[in-house]
Tab-separated table of C-alpha atoms in Angstrom:
chain	number	residue	atom	x	y	z
A	1	UNK	CA	-36.355	0.209	-21.570
A	2	UNK	CA	-37.098	1.728	-18.190
A	3	UNK	CA	-34.625	3.761	-15.987
A	4	UNK	CA	-34.865	1.330	-13.097
A	5	UNK	CA	-33.644	-1.578	-15.425
A	6	UNK	CA	-30.880	0.763	-16.975
A	7	UNK	CA	-29.520	1.385	-13.656
A	8	UNK	CA	-29.309	-2.174	-12.858
A	9	UNK	CA	-27.505	-3.053	-16.171
A	10	UNK	CA	-25.343	0.006	-15.502
A	11	UNK	CA	-24.199	-1.337	-12.244
A	12	UNK	CA	-23.163	-4.625	-13.915
A	13	UNK	CA	-21.502	-2.798	-16.535
A	14	UNK	CA	-19.593	-0.912	-13.922
A	15	UNK	CA	-17.989	-4.171	-12.721
A	16	UNK	CA	-16.457	-4.594	-16.044
A	17	UNK	CA	-14.865	-1.244	-16.966
A	18	UNK	CA	-14.561	-1.127	-20.610
A	19	UNK	CA	-16.845	-3.570	-21.732
A	20	UNK	CA	-19.437	-2.544	-24.502
A	21	UNK	CA	-22.910	-1.447	-23.258
A	22	UNK	CA	-25.972	-3.450	-24.344
A	23	UNK	CA	-27.394	-1.724	-27.750
A	24	UNK	CA	-30.579	-0.915	-26.031
A	25	UNK	CA	-29.092	0.538	-23.025
A	26	UNK	CA	-26.948	2.848	-25.358
A	27	UNK	CA	-30.016	3.732	-26.902
A	28	UNK	CA	-31.795	4.607	-23.633
A	29	UNK	CA	-28.866	6.766	-22.653
A	30	UNK	CA	-28.794	8.803	-25.677
A	31	UNK	CA	-32.226	9.938	-24.863
A	32	UNK	CA	-32.560	9.940	-20.950
A	33	UNK	CA	-30.331	12.692	-19.215
A	34	UNK	CA	-30.945	11.299	-15.788
A	35	UNK	CA	-29.829	7.932	-16.721
A	36	UNK	CA	-26.761	9.531	-18.078
A	37	UNK	CA	-25.962	11.282	-14.752
A	38	UNK	CA	-26.735	8.075	-13.120
A	39	UNK	CA	-24.059	6.324	-15.310
A	40	UNK	CA	-21.445	8.544	-14.286
A	41	UNK	CA	-22.232	8.608	-10.452
A	42	UNK	CA	-22.425	4.789	-10.715
A	43	UNK	CA	-18.897	4.804	-12.642
A	44	UNK	CA	-17.354	6.947	-9.991
A	45	UNK	CA	-18.905	5.385	-6.882
A	46	UNK	CA	-17.566	1.821	-8.354
A	47	UNK	CA	-14.076	3.550	-9.046
A	48	UNK	CA	-13.844	5.261	-5.504
A	49	UNK	CA	-14.409	1.832	-3.785
A	50	UNK	CA	-10.909	1.271	-5.460
A	51	UNK	CA	-9.594	3.545	-2.788
A	52	UNK	CA	-10.194	1.389	0.096
A	53	UNK	CA	-6.807	1.609	2.335
A	54	UNK	CA	-4.745	-1.368	1.929
A	55	UNK	CA	-2.315	-2.549	4.221
A	56	UNK	CA	1.022	-4.459	4.192
A	57	UNK	CA	1.740	-7.534	6.061
A	58	UNK	CA	4.328	-7.126	8.413
A	59	UNK	CA	7.723	-8.592	7.208
A	60	UNK	CA	7.712	-11.381	9.817
A	61	UNK	CA	4.231	-12.625	8.320
A	62	UNK	CA	5.671	-15.899	6.920
A	63	UNK	CA	8.016	-16.398	9.759
A	64	UNK	CA	5.269	-16.004	12.396
A	65	UNK	CA	3.043	-18.510	10.141
A	66	UNK	CA	5.686	-21.277	10.389
A	67	UNK	CA	6.125	-20.650	14.290
A	68	UNK	CA	2.488	-21.156	14.809
A	69	UNK	CA	2.292	-24.144	12.514
A	70	UNK	CA	5.189	-25.606	14.808
A	71	UNK	CA	3.520	-24.760	17.691
A	72	UNK	CA	-0.065	-26.131	16.947
A	73	UNK	CA	-0.958	-29.469	18.313
A	74	UNK	CA	-0.615	-31.190	14.888
A	75	UNK	CA	2.887	-29.514	14.866
A	76	UNK	CA	3.753	-30.896	11.481
A	77	UNK	CA	6.176	-28.877	9.180
A	78	UNK	CA	8.862	-29.680	6.931
A	79	UNK	CA	11.235	-27.525	5.240
A	80	UNK	CA	10.553	-26.680	1.852
A	81	UNK	CA	12.155	-29.133	-0.827
A	82	UNK	CA	11.672	-32.264	1.212
A	83	UNK	CA	9.253	-34.964	-0.093
A	84	UNK	CA	7.605	-36.940	2.826
A	85	UNK	CA	5.432	-39.884	2.508
A	86	UNK	CA	1.673	-38.818	2.181
A	87	UNK	CA	-0.097	-39.700	5.495
A	88	UNK	CA	3.145	-39.668	7.312
A	89	UNK	CA	2.061	-38.546	10.725
A	90	UNK	CA	-0.225	-41.827	10.778
A	91	UNK	CA	2.610	-43.990	9.662
A	92	UNK	CA	4.858	-42.181	12.106
A	93	UNK	CA	2.555	-42.604	14.872
A	94	UNK	CA	2.155	-46.191	14.200
A	95	UNK	CA	5.791	-46.803	13.897
A	96	UNK	CA	6.580	-44.915	17.160
A	97	UNK	CA	3.767	-46.937	18.739
A	98	UNK	CA	5.384	-50.126	17.575
A	99	UNK	CA	8.747	-49.212	18.726
A	100	UNK	CA	7.331	-48.251	22.106
A	101	UNK	CA	5.998	-51.815	22.396
A	102	UNK	CA	9.271	-53.553	21.272
A	103	UNK	CA	10.870	-51.371	24.004
A	104	UNK	CA	8.175	-52.115	26.443
A	105	UNK	CA	8.404	-55.779	25.504
A	106	UNK	CA	12.146	-55.990	25.857
A	107	UNK	CA	12.077	-54.614	29.421
A	108	UNK	CA	9.929	-57.635	30.279
A	109	UNK	CA	12.758	-60.119	29.613
A	110	UNK	CA	15.938	-57.716	29.961
A	111	UNK	CA	17.028	-55.993	33.130
A	112	UNK	CA	16.732	-52.118	33.174
A	113	UNK	CA	19.839	-50.290	32.156
A	114	UNK	CA	21.842	-49.171	35.203
A	115	UNK	CA	21.778	-45.520	35.061
A	116	UNK	CA	24.652	-44.103	37.148
A	117	UNK	CA	23.392	-41.874	40.099
A	118	UNK	CA	19.935	-42.978	39.877
A	119	UNK	CA	17.574	-45.723	40.780
A	120	UNK	CA	15.770	-47.646	38.480
A	121	UNK	CA	12.728	-45.694	39.155
A	122	UNK	CA	14.081	-42.776	37.038
A	123	UNK	CA	14.038	-44.881	34.072
A	124	UNK	CA	10.495	-45.836	34.964
A	125	UNK	CA	9.197	-42.340	35.184
A	126	UNK	CA	10.819	-41.142	31.865
A	127	UNK	CA	9.052	-44.258	30.026
A	128	UNK	CA	5.579	-43.144	31.616
A	129	UNK	CA	6.284	-39.714	30.880
A	130	UNK	CA	7.176	-40.340	27.306
A	131	UNK	CA	4.033	-42.545	26.891
A	132	UNK	CA	1.797	-40.060	28.355
A	133	UNK	CA	3.133	-37.486	25.953
A	134	UNK	CA	2.731	-39.952	22.784
A	135	UNK	CA	-0.993	-40.530	24.103
A	136	UNK	CA	-1.588	-36.898	24.096
A	137	UNK	CA	0.096	-36.307	20.836
A	138	UNK	CA	-2.012	-38.912	19.173
A	139	UNK	CA	-5.228	-37.556	20.781
A	140	UNK	CA	-4.345	-34.083	19.511
A	141	UNK	CA	-3.695	-35.205	16.124
A	142	UNK	CA	-7.064	-37.147	16.076
A	143	UNK	CA	-8.760	-34.085	17.204
A	144	UNK	CA	-7.051	-31.600	15.003
A	145	UNK	CA	-7.887	-33.916	12.200
A	146	UNK	CA	-11.640	-34.013	12.964
A	147	UNK	CA	-11.896	-30.597	13.939
A	148	UNK	CA	-10.478	-29.336	10.383
A	149	UNK	CA	-12.797	-31.848	8.780
A	150	UNK	CA	-15.817	-30.795	10.884
A	151	UNK	CA	-15.377	-27.189	10.056
A	152	UNK	CA	-14.775	-27.623	6.355
A	153	UNK	CA	-16.984	-25.150	4.513
A	154	UNK	CA	-19.889	-26.667	2.873
A	155	UNK	CA	-19.058	-30.159	4.008
A	156	UNK	CA	-22.287	-31.180	4.676
A	157	UNK	CA	-23.492	-30.907	1.027
A	158	UNK	CA	-20.758	-33.275	-0.106
A	159	UNK	CA	-20.831	-36.584	-1.260
A	160	UNK	CA	-19.781	-39.938	1.083
A	161	UNK	CA	-16.705	-40.044	-1.042
A	162	UNK	CA	-15.065	-37.152	0.658
A	163	UNK	CA	-15.345	-39.130	4.013
A	164	UNK	CA	-11.845	-39.543	5.591
A	165	UNK	CA	-10.068	-42.820	5.110
A	166	UNK	CA	-11.021	-45.350	8.016
A	167	UNK	CA	-7.982	-47.649	8.056
A	168	UNK	CA	-5.660	-44.752	9.760
A	169	UNK	CA	-7.921	-43.914	12.623
A	170	UNK	CA	-8.633	-47.537	13.083
A	171	UNK	CA	-5.053	-48.440	13.231
A	172	UNK	CA	-4.268	-45.417	15.393
A	173	UNK	CA	-7.199	-46.235	17.815
A	174	UNK	CA	-5.495	-49.761	18.308
A	175	UNK	CA	-2.176	-48.725	18.866
A	176	UNK	CA	-3.669	-46.237	21.642
A	177	UNK	CA	-5.272	-49.205	23.119
A	178	UNK	CA	-2.132	-51.068	23.147
A	179	UNK	CA	0.090	-48.207	24.658
A	180	UNK	CA	-2.677	-47.915	27.550
A	181	UNK	CA	-2.279	-51.336	28.129
A	182	UNK	CA	1.359	-51.324	28.232
A	183	UNK	CA	1.400	-48.079	30.355
A	184	UNK	CA	-1.065	-49.203	32.873
B	1	UNK	CA	-11.179	-27.723	-13.178
B	2	UNK	CA	-9.706	-24.645	-15.150
B	3	UNK	CA	-6.778	-26.256	-16.967
B	4	UNK	CA	-4.687	-23.130	-16.673
B	5	UNK	CA	-5.432	-22.841	-12.663
B	6	UNK	CA	-1.789	-22.767	-11.809
B	7	UNK	CA	-2.471	-22.242	-8.292
B	8	UNK	CA	-4.585	-25.434	-8.018
B	9	UNK	CA	-1.674	-27.238	-9.710
B	10	UNK	CA	0.687	-25.910	-6.626
B	11	UNK	CA	-2.009	-26.986	-4.212
B	12	UNK	CA	-2.045	-30.690	-5.431
B	13	UNK	CA	1.682	-30.542	-5.543
B	14	UNK	CA	1.573	-29.633	-2.058
B	15	UNK	CA	-0.928	-32.312	-1.277
B	16	UNK	CA	1.259	-34.751	-2.739
B	17	UNK	CA	4.112	-33.662	-0.478
B	18	UNK	CA	5.814	-30.595	-2.031
B	19	UNK	CA	6.362	-27.985	0.762
B	20	UNK	CA	8.026	-25.518	-1.989
B	21	UNK	CA	4.642	-25.357	-3.723
B	22	UNK	CA	2.851	-24.278	-0.225
B	23	UNK	CA	5.383	-21.563	0.082
B	24	UNK	CA	4.834	-20.206	-3.364
B	25	UNK	CA	0.952	-19.962	-2.484
B	26	UNK	CA	1.872	-18.462	0.812
B	27	UNK	CA	3.995	-15.620	-0.981
B	28	UNK	CA	1.412	-15.205	-3.547
B	29	UNK	CA	-1.761	-15.000	-1.206
B	30	UNK	CA	-0.530	-13.876	2.054
B	31	UNK	CA	-0.742	-9.770	1.028
B	32	UNK	CA	-4.000	-10.620	-0.846
B	33	UNK	CA	-5.577	-12.580	2.119
B	34	UNK	CA	-4.467	-10.101	4.799
B	35	UNK	CA	-6.212	-7.055	2.791
B	36	UNK	CA	-9.267	-9.394	2.413
B	37	UNK	CA	-9.459	-9.973	6.189
B	38	UNK	CA	-8.880	-6.349	6.650
B	39	UNK	CA	-12.120	-5.256	4.827
B	40	UNK	CA	-13.988	-7.200	7.364
B	41	UNK	CA	-12.630	-6.223	10.520
B	42	UNK	CA	-10.817	-2.867	9.952
B	43	UNK	CA	-7.771	-3.670	12.127
B	44	UNK	CA	-4.456	-4.586	10.717
B	45	UNK	CA	-3.212	-6.759	13.577
B	46	UNK	CA	-6.542	-8.610	13.668
B	47	UNK	CA	-6.225	-9.096	9.769
B	48	UNK	CA	-3.004	-10.569	10.155
B	49	UNK	CA	-4.188	-12.986	12.879
B	50	UNK	CA	-6.956	-14.095	10.582
B	51	UNK	CA	-4.813	-14.356	7.694
B	52	UNK	CA	-2.441	-16.787	9.720
B	53	UNK	CA	-5.392	-18.755	10.449
B	54	UNK	CA	-6.566	-18.954	7.020
B	55	UNK	CA	-3.296	-20.471	5.880
B	56	UNK	CA	-3.219	-22.858	8.754
B	57	UNK	CA	-6.164	-24.214	7.758
B	58	UNK	CA	-4.872	-24.489	4.093
B	59	UNK	CA	-1.804	-26.199	5.253
B	60	UNK	CA	-3.696	-28.685	7.531
B	61	UNK	CA	-6.393	-29.529	4.773
B	62	UNK	CA	-3.916	-30.339	1.975
B	63	UNK	CA	-4.616	-34.061	1.916
B	64	UNK	CA	-8.234	-33.703	1.495
B	65	UNK	CA	-7.820	-30.848	-1.089
B	66	UNK	CA	-9.795	-31.722	-4.490
B	67	UNK	CA	-9.914	-28.910	-7.054
B	68	UNK	CA	-13.604	-28.661	-7.644
B	69	UNK	CA	-13.110	-24.955	-8.048
B	70	UNK	CA	-10.642	-22.448	-8.791
B	71	UNK	CA	-8.127	-22.195	-5.996
B	72	UNK	CA	-8.653	-18.690	-5.674
B	73	UNK	CA	-12.385	-19.475	-4.707
B	74	UNK	CA	-11.524	-22.226	-2.273
B	75	UNK	CA	-9.179	-20.051	-0.315
B	76	UNK	CA	-11.648	-17.275	-0.255
B	77	UNK	CA	-14.196	-19.360	1.138
B	78	UNK	CA	-11.765	-20.310	3.763
B	79	UNK	CA	-11.075	-16.591	4.491
B	80	UNK	CA	-14.691	-15.319	4.478
B	81	UNK	CA	-15.669	-18.085	7.034
B	82	UNK	CA	-12.581	-17.273	9.263
B	83	UNK	CA	-13.339	-13.546	8.859
B	84	UNK	CA	-17.359	-14.104	9.529
B	85	UNK	CA	-16.436	-16.019	12.456
B	86	UNK	CA	-14.250	-13.378	13.768
B	87	UNK	CA	-17.140	-10.632	13.340
B	88	UNK	CA	-19.524	-12.790	15.312
B	89	UNK	CA	-17.239	-12.844	18.169
B	90	UNK	CA	-17.039	-9.277	17.990
B	91	UNK	CA	-20.711	-8.380	18.459
B	92	UNK	CA	-21.006	-5.547	20.977
B	93	UNK	CA	-17.750	-4.084	20.342
B	94	UNK	CA	-17.926	-0.325	19.077
B	95	UNK	CA	-18.659	-0.310	15.250
B	96	UNK	CA	-15.852	2.012	14.500
B	97	UNK	CA	-12.299	1.022	14.740
B	98	UNK	CA	-9.934	3.770	16.297
B	99	UNK	CA	-6.976	1.753	15.388
B	100	UNK	CA	-4.043	3.624	14.275
B	101	UNK	CA	-4.325	2.930	10.683
B	102	UNK	CA	-1.982	0.909	8.426
B	103	UNK	CA	0.956	2.922	8.494
B	104	UNK	CA	1.029	3.629	12.181
B	105	UNK	CA	-0.307	7.435	11.868
B	106	UNK	CA	-2.737	8.908	14.349
B	107	UNK	CA	-6.293	7.860	14.381
B	108	UNK	CA	-8.483	7.886	11.205
B	109	UNK	CA	-10.772	10.904	11.347
B	110	UNK	CA	-14.270	9.977	12.168
B	111	UNK	CA	-15.866	12.939	10.404
B	112	UNK	CA	-14.440	13.403	6.898
B	113	UNK	CA	-14.849	17.163	6.020
B	114	UNK	CA	-18.665	17.880	4.397
B	115	UNK	CA	-17.860	18.732	0.732
B	116	UNK	CA	-21.253	20.370	0.335
B	117	UNK	CA	-20.067	23.105	2.499
B	118	UNK	CA	-16.850	23.675	0.838
B	119	UNK	CA	-17.160	21.944	-2.812
B	120	UNK	CA	-13.851	23.566	-4.024
B	121	UNK	CA	-12.091	21.613	-1.810
B	122	UNK	CA	-10.877	18.016	-2.887
B	123	UNK	CA	-10.278	14.980	-0.618
B	124	UNK	CA	-7.023	14.053	0.400
B	125	UNK	CA	-6.444	10.291	-0.643
B	126	UNK	CA	-6.501	9.096	3.136
B	127	UNK	CA	-9.658	10.820	3.611
B	128	UNK	CA	-11.070	9.140	0.528
B	129	UNK	CA	-9.776	5.887	2.180
B	130	UNK	CA	-11.540	6.590	5.536
B	131	UNK	CA	-14.968	7.303	3.806
B	132	UNK	CA	-14.727	4.246	1.328
B	133	UNK	CA	-13.791	2.118	4.686
B	134	UNK	CA	-16.748	3.620	6.554
B	135	UNK	CA	-19.063	3.104	3.808
B	136	UNK	CA	-18.265	-0.469	3.113
B	137	UNK	CA	-17.944	-1.293	6.669
B	138	UNK	CA	-21.279	-0.109	7.261
B	139	UNK	CA	-22.986	-2.583	5.035
B	140	UNK	CA	-25.007	-5.474	6.156
B	141	UNK	CA	-22.825	-8.610	6.381
B	142	UNK	CA	-24.147	-10.546	3.305
B	143	UNK	CA	-24.204	-7.429	1.055
B	144	UNK	CA	-20.746	-6.622	2.107
B	145	UNK	CA	-19.445	-10.116	1.708
B	146	UNK	CA	-20.909	-10.109	-1.687
B	147	UNK	CA	-19.350	-6.796	-2.457
B	148	UNK	CA	-15.710	-7.701	-1.377
B	149	UNK	CA	-15.587	-11.038	-3.181
B	150	UNK	CA	-16.979	-9.062	-6.603
B	151	UNK	CA	-15.567	-6.079	-6.288
B	152	UNK	CA	-11.911	-6.742	-4.801
B	153	UNK	CA	-11.444	-10.262	-5.730
B	154	UNK	CA	-13.097	-10.336	-8.925
B	155	UNK	CA	-14.833	-13.652	-8.442
B	156	UNK	CA	-17.630	-14.734	-10.352
B	157	UNK	CA	-21.606	-14.916	-9.312
B	158	UNK	CA	-21.138	-18.460	-9.187
B	159	UNK	CA	-18.081	-18.655	-7.108
B	160	UNK	CA	-19.473	-16.193	-4.866
B	161	UNK	CA	-22.801	-18.388	-4.619
B	162	UNK	CA	-20.568	-21.179	-3.558
B	163	UNK	CA	-18.677	-19.392	-0.905
B	164	UNK	CA	-21.690	-17.689	0.500
B	165	UNK	CA	-23.986	-20.846	0.437
B	166	UNK	CA	-26.713	-19.260	-1.742
B	167	UNK	CA	-27.892	-19.129	-5.179
B	168	UNK	CA	-26.612	-16.834	-7.843
B	169	UNK	CA	-29.840	-14.790	-7.825
B	170	UNK	CA	-29.402	-14.097	-4.156
B	171	UNK	CA	-25.750	-12.939	-5.019
B	172	UNK	CA	-27.044	-10.663	-7.458
B	173	UNK	CA	-29.645	-9.386	-5.007
B	174	UNK	CA	-27.217	-8.574	-2.232
B	175	UNK	CA	-24.900	-6.852	-4.798
B	176	UNK	CA	-27.713	-4.872	-5.673
B	177	UNK	CA	-28.681	-3.726	-2.435
B	178	UNK	CA	-25.059	-3.356	-1.229
B	179	UNK	CA	-24.482	-1.107	-4.524
B	180	UNK	CA	-27.594	1.230	-3.859
B	181	UNK	CA	-26.407	1.608	-0.326
B	182	UNK	CA	-23.070	2.529	-1.264
B	183	UNK	CA	-24.546	4.858	-3.719
B	184	UNK	CA	-26.270	6.705	-1.409
B	185	UNK	CA	-23.464	6.858	1.066
B	186	UNK	CA	-20.704	7.996	-1.395
B	187	UNK	CA	-22.819	10.181	-3.872
B	188	UNK	CA	-22.340	13.263	-1.605
B	189	UNK	CA	-18.445	12.881	-1.627
B	190	UNK	CA	-18.350	11.792	-5.281
B	191	UNK	CA	-20.547	15.210	-6.101
B	192	UNK	CA	-18.238	17.262	-3.833
B	193	UNK	CA	-15.239	16.615	-6.016
B	194	UNK	CA	-13.064	13.501	-5.047
């Protein structure tokens, strides 16, 4: 065995302390003082790497994480223990859109409720603001979903089976179109 | 999937709506991921920011999670990409961080004592840490990445190859080169009596 080969094996062996050395390496070390010294150096260097300073996360790490999660555009956060329906945000968005359609549709036939101290225009502005906010939420959900998907490591090498479901985006875009029409 | 990969089971449970499962993963991995990102950026505050980003990605990717590998390999893939992205944004910044250190002490010394001049003196643990941190920090990115994943996170060559998007042979090459550099950097301190 040549010393260069021995060195390479010694480095691999250092990654698994306590493991048995290959017999031919042991034979080589028995007769090569230089490689015995190299073996000791390699072992020490590998051990030394274990002294890389460690840091302790702050005590508020988890709290900060959940704060960021709530503040993110997707914004979904559920307390531990609850069991939501999978794909809930798509269902929630569709349900919200349906409710808005029902409310908006009912406004065509029913007189607007009287609000003490304000004209009907106040109610119209509230509805428009709500619709605009819903529009932004849906757009942001879509962008967040696609952003996470596009940035998925190695996604380009994956099979088409990992493509996102097509039904939810179609339903969402249909809802958006209806909301736009209603809000126009 | 490894049948004993409890973390993957937790992630699957989270995918199916169990938030408590995610919290268990967060409890288990947050210190690990903070220290992993810290080895890239050498700044505790930034390391925590990056770790937050990693867990946000984990949280938001739950519905598409498929246990094709160990959970640890998957989360380290995310952490590696987040860390490398942060390093790319830092290009042009000074290579040595003068942050106050993890315990809020004064800035690390840039020039640890030369033990060849005074071989009887043994290094304090903090000084050793500085030396190791500088040595690892000086490695080229690919060699550093392979080394961090192998030495500190104990991932297999195959898992590292999956994370780095290269072959196992390439991983071994990066590791071999990185270890050679580290040996040259650290050997004087080893011989000086650590």
